[in-house]
């Protein structure tokens, strides 16, 4: 395994870490809950990454990483290495790239978790599976939050880190959001929101959105309503994308995508009914699963390592 890269994919719910080799093969994948703290969230994150890095190096004592790949959630200024804002984890204007570079004494390739995963999906996953060149696409990650990697005429959209925050666009029926706004898609269409709303309405604890889907399939009318409302909200937001960037394909990833056709088919039907003259995109499931972010972090690490030599 040579050269080696140390990879971190930081999401609102968990952190994934691994080593990768030059070919991008992942080794020693680890996953832990992302710590949430009231103050100094950035330094708390770095401490978690240091612990994960030390554990990986103990497992692979022969490995000598030459660079770090770091993807994080929220609004990200990739050029300056700044975590601008995370509604879920609480940092603002945090110099994450420099903090991690100091922690590991290595060059750091830094980016947005969803954009990094989107690049990996188009290059190695669902985009590759389509068999034709896809220049216009949206990779929609639906998990604790919702965000999209957007590609127009072959170019990823960043807009200083503000592009793709689809989860914080207002939708009909949306509720109050931790970001401070009201009506955000995340409050009704995310996996976390589906589970939370079901618990509130049914008074029954569920481990996640999958249990709500199971309850819907069993005829639970509360689950039916909450699932249908999530589909309607997601359809609304995808239709907005079709009117603005006109994707050829929308790739659905994240925890909710594990529902497969139970999610995709209702979305296809609802989107087909909502659009008129607009280009109707293919809706397909992401292929890289939980490894998409780590594969994207690998690409960042390789670039950082090359720049440092």
PDB file of C-alpha atoms in Angstrom:
ATOM      1  CA  UNK A   1       0.000   0.000   0.000  1.00  0.00           C
ATOM      2  CA  UNK A   2       2.235   2.801  -1.252  1.00  0.00           C
ATOM      3  CA  UNK A   3       1.921   5.748  -1.237  1.00  0.00           C
ATOM      4  CA  UNK A   4      -0.642   6.124   1.525  1.00  0.00           C
ATOM      5  CA  UNK A   5      -3.252   8.779   2.109  1.00  0.00           C
ATOM      6  CA  UNK A   6      -5.169   9.444   5.315  1.00  0.00           C
ATOM      7  CA  UNK A   7      -8.840  10.169   4.609  1.00  0.00           C
ATOM      8  CA  UNK A   8     -11.653  11.764   6.609  1.00  0.00           C
ATOM      9  CA  UNK A   9     -15.270  12.292   5.601  1.00  0.00           C
ATOM     10  CA  UNK A  10     -17.056  14.414   8.223  1.00  0.00           C
ATOM     11  CA  UNK A  11     -20.844  14.379   8.151  1.00  0.00           C
ATOM     12  CA  UNK A  12     -23.524  15.680  10.464  1.00  0.00           C
ATOM     13  CA  UNK A  13     -24.055  12.245  12.015  1.00  0.00           C
ATOM     14  CA  UNK A  14     -20.742  10.410  11.693  1.00  0.00           C
ATOM     15  CA  UNK A  15     -17.117  10.610  10.676  1.00  0.00           C
ATOM     16  CA  UNK A  16     -15.639   8.011   8.350  1.00  0.00           C
ATOM     17  CA  UNK A  17     -11.890   7.492   8.167  1.00  0.00           C
ATOM     18  CA  UNK A  18      -9.587   5.223   6.173  1.00  0.00           C
ATOM     19  CA  UNK A  19      -6.238   4.841   4.484  1.00  0.00           C
ATOM     20  CA  UNK A  20      -6.044   4.648   0.691  1.00  0.00           C
ATOM     21  CA  UNK A  21      -3.346   3.579  -1.701  1.00  0.00           C
ATOM     22  CA  UNK A  22      -2.369   5.171  -5.012  1.00  0.00           C
ATOM     23  CA  UNK A  23      -5.149   3.304  -6.839  1.00  0.00           C
ATOM     24  CA  UNK A  24      -7.798   4.620  -4.427  1.00  0.00           C
ATOM     25  CA  UNK A  25      -8.427   1.298  -2.671  1.00  0.00           C
ATOM     26  CA  UNK A  26      -9.664   1.910   0.866  1.00  0.00           C
ATOM     27  CA  UNK A  27      -8.115   0.187   3.863  1.00  0.00           C
ATOM     28  CA  UNK A  28      -9.158  -0.007   7.525  1.00  0.00           C
ATOM     29  CA  UNK A  29     -12.409   1.939   7.231  1.00  0.00           C
ATOM     30  CA  UNK A  30     -13.592   3.298  10.574  1.00  0.00           C
ATOM     31  CA  UNK A  31     -16.813   5.066  11.480  1.00  0.00           C
ATOM     32  CA  UNK A  32     -17.716   6.960  14.660  1.00  0.00           C
ATOM     33  CA  UNK A  33     -20.410   9.414  15.736  1.00  0.00           C
ATOM     34  CA  UNK A  34     -19.591  13.049  15.101  1.00  0.00           C
ATOM     35  CA  UNK A  35     -19.229  14.787  18.439  1.00  0.00           C
ATOM     36  CA  UNK A  36     -21.511  17.769  18.992  1.00  0.00           C
ATOM     37  CA  UNK A  37     -20.329  20.411  21.440  1.00  0.00           C
ATOM     38  CA  UNK A  38     -21.686  23.789  22.444  1.00  0.00           C
ATOM     39  CA  UNK A  39     -18.391  25.650  22.042  1.00  0.00           C
ATOM     40  CA  UNK A  40     -15.188  25.297  20.005  1.00  0.00           C
ATOM     41  CA  UNK A  41     -16.696  22.771  17.615  1.00  0.00           C
ATOM     42  CA  UNK A  42     -13.767  22.952  15.181  1.00  0.00           C
ATOM     43  CA  UNK A  43     -11.159  21.982  17.765  1.00  0.00           C
ATOM     44  CA  UNK A  44     -13.404  19.218  19.075  1.00  0.00           C
ATOM     45  CA  UNK A  45     -13.571  17.836  15.534  1.00  0.00           C
ATOM     46  CA  UNK A  46      -9.795  17.962  15.123  1.00  0.00           C
ATOM     47  CA  UNK A  47      -9.366  16.019  18.367  1.00  0.00           C
ATOM     48  CA  UNK A  48     -11.663  13.319  16.998  1.00  0.00           C
ATOM     49  CA  UNK A  49      -9.680  13.202  13.764  1.00  0.00           C
ATOM     50  CA  UNK A  50      -6.390  12.909  15.685  1.00  0.00           C
ATOM     51  CA  UNK A  51      -7.773   9.967  17.629  1.00  0.00           C
ATOM     52  CA  UNK A  52      -9.019   8.254  14.470  1.00  0.00           C
ATOM     53  CA  UNK A  53      -5.715   8.899  12.703  1.00  0.00           C
ATOM     54  CA  UNK A  54      -3.730   7.433  15.608  1.00  0.00           C
ATOM     55  CA  UNK A  55      -5.918   4.310  15.597  1.00  0.00           C
ATOM     56  CA  UNK A  56      -5.429   3.804  11.866  1.00  0.00           C
ATOM     57  CA  UNK A  57      -1.681   4.249  12.134  1.00  0.00           C
ATOM     58  CA  UNK A  58      -1.605   1.725  14.985  1.00  0.00           C
ATOM     59  CA  UNK A  59      -3.481  -0.760  12.806  1.00  0.00           C
ATOM     60  CA  UNK A  60      -1.144  -0.139   9.854  1.00  0.00           C
ATOM     61  CA  UNK A  61       2.255   0.576  11.467  1.00  0.00           C
ATOM     62  CA  UNK A  62       4.041   0.219   8.128  1.00  0.00           C
ATOM     63  CA  UNK A  63       2.001   3.046   6.621  1.00  0.00           C
ATOM     64  CA  UNK A  64       3.528   6.481   6.272  1.00  0.00           C
ATOM     65  CA  UNK A  65       0.839   8.829   4.931  1.00  0.00           C
ATOM     66  CA  UNK A  66       2.036  11.575   2.614  1.00  0.00           C
ATOM     67  CA  UNK A  67      -1.166  13.664   2.617  1.00  0.00           C
ATOM     68  CA  UNK A  68      -4.601  13.982   4.194  1.00  0.00           C
ATOM     69  CA  UNK A  69      -7.921  14.193   2.369  1.00  0.00           C
ATOM     70  CA  UNK A  70     -10.581  16.003   4.413  1.00  0.00           C
ATOM     71  CA  UNK A  71     -14.205  16.526   3.417  1.00  0.00           C
ATOM     72  CA  UNK A  72     -16.613  18.305   5.769  1.00  0.00           C
ATOM     73  CA  UNK A  73     -20.282  19.196   5.788  1.00  0.00           C
ATOM     74  CA  UNK A  74     -21.822  22.666   5.736  1.00  0.00           C
ATOM     75  CA  UNK A  75     -20.704  25.670   3.733  1.00  0.00           C
ATOM     76  CA  UNK A  76     -17.082  25.257   2.702  1.00  0.00           C
ATOM     77  CA  UNK A  77     -14.550  27.706   1.269  1.00  0.00           C
ATOM     78  CA  UNK A  78     -12.277  25.177  -0.436  1.00  0.00           C
ATOM     79  CA  UNK A  79      -9.807  27.736  -1.794  1.00  0.00           C
ATOM     80  CA  UNK A  80      -9.012  29.136   1.655  1.00  0.00           C
ATOM     81  CA  UNK A  81      -9.527  25.963   3.672  1.00  0.00           C
ATOM     82  CA  UNK A  82     -12.355  27.386   5.750  1.00  0.00           C
ATOM     83  CA  UNK A  83     -15.414  25.696   7.213  1.00  0.00           C
ATOM     84  CA  UNK A  84     -17.666  28.724   6.789  1.00  0.00           C
ATOM     85  CA  UNK A  85     -20.751  27.395   8.576  1.00  0.00           C
ATOM     86  CA  UNK A  86     -22.243  24.108   9.723  1.00  0.00           C
ATOM     87  CA  UNK A  87     -25.852  24.252  10.895  1.00  0.00           C
ATOM     88  CA  UNK A  88     -25.602  20.726  12.293  1.00  0.00           C
ATOM     89  CA  UNK A  89     -22.185  20.890  13.986  1.00  0.00           C
ATOM     90  CA  UNK A  90     -21.931  24.551  14.918  1.00  0.00           C
ATOM     91  CA  UNK A  91     -18.663  25.936  13.567  1.00  0.00           C
ATOM     92  CA  UNK A  92     -18.303  29.297  11.845  1.00  0.00           C
ATOM     93  CA  UNK A  93     -15.308  30.499   9.831  1.00  0.00           C
ATOM     94  CA  UNK A  94     -13.145  27.655  11.142  1.00  0.00           C
ATOM     95  CA  UNK A  95      -9.675  27.231   9.536  1.00  0.00           C
ATOM     96  CA  UNK A  96     -10.161  23.474   9.298  1.00  0.00           C
ATOM     97  CA  UNK A  97      -7.526  22.762   6.647  1.00  0.00           C
ATOM     98  CA  UNK A  98      -4.809  24.487   8.665  1.00  0.00           C
ATOM     99  CA  UNK A  99      -5.915  22.938  11.943  1.00  0.00           C
ATOM    100  CA  UNK A 100      -5.738  19.445  10.431  1.00  0.00           C
ATOM    101  CA  UNK A 101      -2.451  20.194   8.660  1.00  0.00           C
ATOM    102  CA  UNK A 102      -0.974  21.245  12.007  1.00  0.00           C
ATOM    103  CA  UNK A 103      -2.408  18.191  13.769  1.00  0.00           C
ATOM    104  CA  UNK A 104      -0.836  15.693  11.354  1.00  0.00           C
ATOM    105  CA  UNK A 105       2.106  17.729   9.978  1.00  0.00           C
ATOM    106  CA  UNK A 106       0.939  16.800   6.471  1.00  0.00           C
ATOM    107  CA  UNK A 107      -0.494  18.628   3.447  1.00  0.00           C
ATOM    108  CA  UNK A 108      -4.298  18.556   3.426  1.00  0.00           C
ATOM    109  CA  UNK A 109      -6.655  18.388   0.472  1.00  0.00           C
ATOM    110  CA  UNK A 110      -9.861  20.023   1.677  1.00  0.00           C
ATOM    111  CA  UNK A 111     -13.395  20.157   0.337  1.00  0.00           C
ATOM    112  CA  UNK A 112     -17.136  19.842   0.777  1.00  0.00           C
ATOM    113  CA  UNK A 113     -18.404  16.382   1.666  1.00  0.00           C
ATOM    114  CA  UNK A 114     -21.254  16.295  -0.832  1.00  0.00           C
ATOM    115  CA  UNK A 115     -19.320  17.877  -3.701  1.00  0.00           C
ATOM    116  CA  UNK A 116     -16.441  15.474  -3.097  1.00  0.00           C
ATOM    117  CA  UNK A 117     -18.811  12.510  -3.002  1.00  0.00           C
ATOM    118  CA  UNK A 118     -20.526  13.816  -6.137  1.00  0.00           C
ATOM    119  CA  UNK A 119     -17.275  13.984  -8.082  1.00  0.00           C
ATOM    120  CA  UNK A 120     -16.503  10.415  -6.992  1.00  0.00           C
ATOM    121  CA  UNK A 121     -19.989   9.203  -7.977  1.00  0.00           C
ATOM    122  CA  UNK A 122     -19.704  10.670 -11.461  1.00  0.00           C
ATOM    123  CA  UNK A 123     -16.181   9.357 -11.991  1.00  0.00           C
ATOM    124  CA  UNK A 124     -16.333   5.942 -10.345  1.00  0.00           C
ATOM    125  CA  UNK A 125     -19.959   5.159  -9.503  1.00  0.00           C
ATOM    126  CA  UNK A 126     -23.394   5.906 -10.936  1.00  0.00           C
ATOM    127  CA  UNK A 127     -22.049   8.305 -13.567  1.00  0.00           C
ATOM    128  CA  UNK A 128     -19.740   5.623 -14.894  1.00  0.00           C
ATOM    129  CA  UNK A 129     -22.582   3.081 -14.875  1.00  0.00           C
ATOM    130  CA  UNK A 130     -24.683   5.277 -17.198  1.00  0.00           C
ATOM    131  CA  UNK A 131     -22.247   4.551 -20.003  1.00  0.00           C
ATOM    132  CA  UNK A 132     -22.564   7.994 -21.599  1.00  0.00           C
ATOM    133  CA  UNK A 133     -20.916  11.307 -20.837  1.00  0.00           C
ATOM    134  CA  UNK A 134     -22.890  13.299 -18.296  1.00  0.00           C
ATOM    135  CA  UNK A 135     -22.046  16.996 -18.291  1.00  0.00           C
ATOM    136  CA  UNK A 136     -25.122  18.202 -16.406  1.00  0.00           C
ATOM    137  CA  UNK A 137     -25.986  16.391 -13.210  1.00  0.00           C
ATOM    138  CA  UNK A 138     -27.064  16.704  -9.606  1.00  0.00           C
ATOM    139  CA  UNK A 139     -25.859  14.299  -6.936  1.00  0.00           C
ATOM    140  CA  UNK A 140     -28.373  14.645  -4.123  1.00  0.00           C
ATOM    141  CA  UNK A 141     -27.273  13.303  -0.749  1.00  0.00           C
ATOM    142  CA  UNK A 142     -30.167  12.736   1.653  1.00  0.00           C
ATOM    143  CA  UNK A 143     -29.128  11.869   5.181  1.00  0.00           C
ATOM    144  CA  UNK A 144     -29.170  13.838   8.425  1.00  0.00           C
ATOM    145  CA  UNK A 145     -29.208  16.884   6.175  1.00  0.00           C
ATOM    146  CA  UNK A 146     -29.700  17.358   2.453  1.00  0.00           C
ATOM    147  CA  UNK A 147     -27.201  18.836   0.027  1.00  0.00           C
ATOM    148  CA  UNK A 148     -26.420  18.521  -3.657  1.00  0.00           C
ATOM    149  CA  UNK A 149     -23.310  18.442  -5.790  1.00  0.00           C
ATOM    150  CA  UNK A 150     -24.180  20.321  -8.968  1.00  0.00           C
ATOM    151  CA  UNK A 151     -22.435  19.966 -12.332  1.00  0.00           C
ATOM    152  CA  UNK A 152     -23.168  22.252 -15.284  1.00  0.00           C
ATOM    153  CA  UNK A 153     -21.574  21.762 -18.705  1.00  0.00           C
ATOM    154  CA  UNK A 154     -18.948  19.541 -17.136  1.00  0.00           C
ATOM    155  CA  UNK A 155     -17.991  21.925 -14.333  1.00  0.00           C
ATOM    156  CA  UNK A 156     -18.758  21.525 -10.619  1.00  0.00           C
ATOM    157  CA  UNK A 157     -20.514  24.509  -9.096  1.00  0.00           C
ATOM    158  CA  UNK A 158     -19.024  25.876  -5.888  1.00  0.00           C
ATOM    159  CA  UNK A 159     -19.944  29.583  -5.650  1.00  0.00           C
ATOM    160  CA  UNK A 160     -17.570  30.038  -2.758  1.00  0.00           C
ATOM    161  CA  UNK A 161     -19.061  27.031  -1.005  1.00  0.00           C
ATOM    162  CA  UNK A 162     -22.661  28.241  -1.102  1.00  0.00           C
ATOM    163  CA  UNK A 163     -23.870  26.217  -4.091  1.00  0.00           C
ATOM    164  CA  UNK A 164     -25.834  23.041  -3.524  1.00  0.00           C
ATOM    165  CA  UNK A 165     -27.372  23.811  -0.115  1.00  0.00           C
ATOM    166  CA  UNK A 166     -30.663  22.391  -1.336  1.00  0.00           C
ATOM    167  CA  UNK A 167     -31.671  21.275   2.127  1.00  0.00           C
ATOM    168  CA  UNK A 168     -32.068  24.874   3.234  1.00  0.00           C
ATOM    169  CA  UNK A 169     -34.300  25.940   0.380  1.00  0.00           C
ATOM    170  CA  UNK A 170     -37.913  26.508   1.386  1.00  0.00           C
ATOM    171  CA  UNK A 171     -40.557  23.972   0.375  1.00  0.00           C
ATOM    172  CA  UNK A 172     -44.314  23.811   0.949  1.00  0.00           C
ATOM    173  CA  UNK A 173     -44.969  22.288   4.363  1.00  0.00           C
ATOM    174  CA  UNK A 174     -41.445  22.883   5.645  1.00  0.00           C
ATOM    175  CA  UNK A 175     -40.873  23.493   9.355  1.00  0.00           C
ATOM    176  CA  UNK A 176     -38.524  25.500  11.580  1.00  0.00           C
ATOM    177  CA  UNK A 177     -34.890  24.577  10.963  1.00  0.00           C
ATOM    178  CA  UNK A 178     -31.778  24.703  13.203  1.00  0.00           C
ATOM    179  CA  UNK A 179     -30.233  27.031  10.609  1.00  0.00           C
ATOM    180  CA  UNK A 180     -32.647  29.738  11.816  1.00  0.00           C
ATOM    181  CA  UNK A 181     -34.976  29.702   8.809  1.00  0.00           C
ATOM    182  CA  UNK A 182     -38.467  28.272   8.452  1.00  0.00           C
ATOM    183  CA  UNK A 183     -39.613  25.893   5.734  1.00  0.00           C
ATOM    184  CA  UNK A 184     -36.307  24.189   4.864  1.00  0.00           C
ATOM    185  CA  UNK A 185     -36.437  20.965   2.843  1.00  0.00           C
ATOM    186  CA  UNK A 186     -34.327  19.227   5.507  1.00  0.00           C
ATOM    187  CA  UNK A 187     -37.114  19.614   8.047  1.00  0.00           C
ATOM    188  CA  UNK A 188     -39.475  17.375   6.087  1.00  0.00           C
ATOM    189  CA  UNK A 189     -37.523  15.508   3.399  1.00  0.00           C
ATOM    190  CA  UNK A 190     -34.368  14.284   5.143  1.00  0.00           C
ATOM    191  CA  UNK A 191     -33.954  10.829   6.648  1.00  0.00           C
ATOM    192  CA  UNK A 192     -33.589  12.375  10.076  1.00  0.00           C
ATOM    193  CA  UNK A 193     -36.745  14.444   9.685  1.00  0.00           C
ATOM    194  CA  UNK A 194     -38.803  11.454   8.546  1.00  0.00           C
ATOM    195  CA  UNK A 195     -37.842   9.500  11.671  1.00  0.00           C
ATOM    196  CA  UNK A 196     -38.262  12.474  13.995  1.00  0.00           C
ATOM    197  CA  UNK A 197     -41.677  13.445  12.642  1.00  0.00           C
ATOM    198  CA  UNK A 198     -42.946   9.877  12.862  1.00  0.00           C
ATOM    199  CA  UNK A 199     -41.853   9.629  16.486  1.00  0.00           C
ATOM    200  CA  UNK A 200     -43.630  12.894  17.262  1.00  0.00           C
ATOM    201  CA  UNK A 201     -46.856  11.906  15.507  1.00  0.00           C
ATOM    202  CA  UNK A 202     -46.997   8.212  16.414  1.00  0.00           C
ATOM    203  CA  UNK A 203     -45.379   8.339  19.848  1.00  0.00           C
ATOM    204  CA  UNK A 204     -43.211   5.380  18.855  1.00  0.00           C
ATOM    205  CA  UNK A 205     -39.410   5.383  18.866  1.00  0.00           C
ATOM    206  CA  UNK A 206     -37.765   4.366  15.561  1.00  0.00           C
ATOM    207  CA  UNK A 207     -34.107   3.868  14.778  1.00  0.00           C
ATOM    208  CA  UNK A 208     -34.373   5.659  11.439  1.00  0.00           C
ATOM    209  CA  UNK A 209     -36.324   6.343   8.265  1.00  0.00           C
ATOM    210  CA  UNK A 210     -36.133   2.672   7.230  1.00  0.00           C
ATOM    211  CA  UNK A 211     -38.473   1.756  10.088  1.00  0.00           C
ATOM    212  CA  UNK A 212     -40.908   4.438   8.963  1.00  0.00           C
ATOM    213  CA  UNK A 213     -40.853   2.965   5.454  1.00  0.00           C
ATOM    214  CA  UNK A 214     -41.528  -0.483   6.929  1.00  0.00           C
ATOM    215  CA  UNK A 215     -44.447   0.946   8.894  1.00  0.00           C
ATOM    216  CA  UNK A 216     -45.779   2.581   5.739  1.00  0.00           C
ATOM    217  CA  UNK A 217     -45.596  -0.727   3.874  1.00  0.00           C
ATOM    218  CA  UNK A 218     -47.525  -2.328   6.742  1.00  0.00           C
ATOM    219  CA  UNK A 219     -50.345   0.179   6.293  1.00  0.00           C
ATOM    220  CA  UNK A 220     -49.533   2.615   9.123  1.00  0.00           C
ATOM    221  CA  UNK A 221     -51.355   5.773   8.000  1.00  0.00           C
ATOM    222  CA  UNK A 222     -49.114   8.115   9.983  1.00  0.00           C
ATOM    223  CA  UNK A 223     -46.090   6.633   8.213  1.00  0.00           C
ATOM    224  CA  UNK A 224     -47.873   6.870   4.859  1.00  0.00           C
ATOM    225  CA  UNK A 225     -48.552  10.577   5.362  1.00  0.00           C
ATOM    226  CA  UNK A 226     -45.036  11.434   6.549  1.00  0.00           C
ATOM    227  CA  UNK A 227     -43.403   9.469   3.710  1.00  0.00           C
ATOM    228  CA  UNK A 228     -45.691  11.048   1.106  1.00  0.00           C
ATOM    229  CA  UNK A 229     -44.955  14.536   2.465  1.00  0.00           C
ATOM    230  CA  UNK A 230     -41.229  13.845   2.203  1.00  0.00           C
ATOM    231  CA  UNK A 231     -41.647  12.682  -1.412  1.00  0.00           C
ATOM    232  CA  UNK A 232     -43.648  15.823  -2.254  1.00  0.00           C
ATOM    233  CA  UNK A 233     -41.015  18.108  -0.714  1.00  0.00           C
ATOM    234  CA  UNK A 234     -38.127  16.348  -2.482  1.00  0.00           C
ATOM    235  CA  UNK A 235     -40.020  16.461  -5.780  1.00  0.00           C
ATOM    236  CA  UNK A 236     -40.572  20.194  -5.379  1.00  0.00           C
ATOM    237  CA  UNK A 237     -36.837  20.826  -4.898  1.00  0.00           C
ATOM    238  CA  UNK A 238     -35.749  18.513  -7.721  1.00  0.00           C
ATOM    239  CA  UNK A 239     -38.227  20.252 -10.035  1.00  0.00           C
ATOM    240  CA  UNK A 240     -36.602  23.570  -9.151  1.00  0.00           C
ATOM    241  CA  UNK A 241     -33.250  22.120 -10.197  1.00  0.00           C
ATOM    242  CA  UNK A 242     -34.786  20.997 -13.484  1.00  0.00           C
ATOM    243  CA  UNK A 243     -35.910  24.570 -14.120  1.00  0.00           C
ATOM    244  CA  UNK A 244     -32.525  26.064 -13.229  1.00  0.00           C
ATOM    245  CA  UNK A 245     -29.626  23.770 -14.197  1.00  0.00           C
ATOM    246  CA  UNK A 246     -31.551  21.147 -16.223  1.00  0.00           C
ATOM    247  CA  UNK A 247     -29.663  18.014 -15.107  1.00  0.00           C
ATOM    248  CA  UNK A 248     -29.548  15.001 -17.394  1.00  0.00           C
ATOM    249  CA  UNK A 249     -29.431  12.792 -14.322  1.00  0.00           C
ATOM    250  CA  UNK A 250     -30.151  13.127 -10.623  1.00  0.00           C
ATOM    251  CA  UNK A 251     -28.163  10.652  -8.552  1.00  0.00           C
ATOM    252  CA  UNK A 252     -29.697   9.994  -5.145  1.00  0.00           C
ATOM    253  CA  UNK A 253     -27.344   8.994  -2.334  1.00  0.00           C
ATOM    254  CA  UNK A 254     -27.150   9.140   1.435  1.00  0.00           C
ATOM    255  CA  UNK A 255     -29.000   7.142   4.050  1.00  0.00           C
ATOM    256  CA  UNK A 256     -32.451   7.619   2.547  1.00  0.00           C
ATOM    257  CA  UNK A 257     -31.275   6.177  -0.776  1.00  0.00           C
ATOM    258  CA  UNK A 258     -31.069   2.784   0.915  1.00  0.00           C
ATOM    259  CA  UNK A 259     -34.851   2.670   0.405  1.00  0.00           C
ATOM    260  CA  UNK A 260     -34.109   2.020  -3.280  1.00  0.00           C
ATOM    261  CA  UNK A 261     -37.086   1.956  -5.620  1.00  0.00           C
ATOM    262  CA  UNK A 262     -39.451   2.680  -2.725  1.00  0.00           C
ATOM    263  CA  UNK A 263     -37.950   6.169  -2.867  1.00  0.00           C
ATOM    264  CA  UNK A 264     -36.952   6.482  -6.517  1.00  0.00           C
ATOM    265  CA  UNK A 265     -40.142   5.307  -8.224  1.00  0.00           C
ATOM    266  CA  UNK A 266     -42.502   7.702  -6.388  1.00  0.00           C
ATOM    267  CA  UNK A 267     -40.034  10.505  -7.090  1.00  0.00           C
ATOM    268  CA  UNK A 268     -39.977   9.644 -10.803  1.00  0.00           C
ATOM    269  CA  UNK A 269     -43.765   9.584 -10.983  1.00  0.00           C
ATOM    270  CA  UNK A 270     -44.239  12.821  -9.064  1.00  0.00           C
ATOM    271  CA  UNK A 271     -41.524  14.612 -11.024  1.00  0.00           C
ATOM    272  CA  UNK A 272     -43.028  13.481 -14.337  1.00  0.00           C
ATOM    273  CA  UNK A 273     -46.365  14.949 -13.282  1.00  0.00           C
ATOM    274  CA  UNK A 274     -44.850  18.238 -12.140  1.00  0.00           C
ATOM    275  CA  UNK A 275     -42.661  19.026 -15.159  1.00  0.00           C
ATOM    276  CA  UNK A 276     -44.036  20.072 -18.546  1.00  0.00           C
ATOM    277  CA  UNK A 277     -41.492  21.221 -21.146  1.00  0.00           C
ATOM    278  CA  UNK A 278     -38.419  20.902 -18.928  1.00  0.00           C
ATOM    279  CA  UNK A 279     -35.863  18.173 -19.439  1.00  0.00           C
ATOM    280  CA  UNK A 280     -36.922  15.137 -17.404  1.00  0.00           C
ATOM    281  CA  UNK A 281     -33.792  13.717 -15.789  1.00  0.00           C
ATOM    282  CA  UNK A 282     -33.008  10.107 -15.079  1.00  0.00           C
ATOM    283  CA  UNK A 283     -33.303   9.369 -11.360  1.00  0.00           C
ATOM    284  CA  UNK A 284     -30.848   6.703 -10.275  1.00  0.00           C
ATOM    285  CA  UNK A 285     -29.357   5.430  -7.035  1.00  0.00           C
ATOM    286  CA  UNK A 286     -25.788   6.243  -6.076  1.00  0.00           C
ATOM    287  CA  UNK A 287     -23.420   3.285  -6.428  1.00  0.00           C
ATOM    288  CA  UNK A 288     -20.565   4.010  -4.032  1.00  0.00           C
ATOM    289  CA  UNK A 289     -22.693   3.934  -0.887  1.00  0.00           C
ATOM    290  CA  UNK A 290     -21.060   5.107   2.312  1.00  0.00           C
ATOM    291  CA  UNK A 291     -17.633   5.067   0.644  1.00  0.00           C
ATOM    292  CA  UNK A 292     -18.419   7.917  -1.771  1.00  0.00           C
ATOM    293  CA  UNK A 293     -17.093  10.619   0.543  1.00  0.00           C
ATOM    294  CA  UNK A 294     -13.908   8.687   1.271  1.00  0.00           C
ATOM    295  CA  UNK A 295     -13.347   8.186  -2.460  1.00  0.00           C
ATOM    296  CA  UNK A 296     -13.772  11.932  -2.920  1.00  0.00           C
ATOM    297  CA  UNK A 297     -11.379  12.594  -0.033  1.00  0.00           C
ATOM    298  CA  UNK A 298      -8.843  10.347  -1.762  1.00  0.00           C
ATOM    299  CA  UNK A 299      -8.940  12.554  -4.857  1.00  0.00           C
ATOM    300  CA  UNK A 300      -8.324  15.609  -2.658  1.00  0.00           C
ATOM    301  CA  UNK A 301      -5.445  13.924  -0.855  1.00  0.00           C
ATOM    302  CA  UNK A 302      -3.755  12.879  -4.087  1.00  0.00           C
ATOM    303  CA  UNK A 303      -3.932  16.453  -5.377  1.00  0.00           C
ATOM    304  CA  UNK A 304      -2.528  17.834  -2.108  1.00  0.00           C
ATOM    305  CA  UNK A 305       0.288  15.304  -2.089  1.00  0.00           C
ATOM    306  CA  UNK A 306       1.225  16.125  -5.668  1.00  0.00           C
ATOM    307  CA  UNK A 307       1.312  19.844  -4.952  1.00  0.00           C
ATOM    308  CA  UNK A 308       3.625  19.354  -1.990  1.00  0.00           C
ATOM    309  CA  UNK A 309       6.287  17.442  -3.929  1.00  0.00           C
TER     310      UNK A 309
END
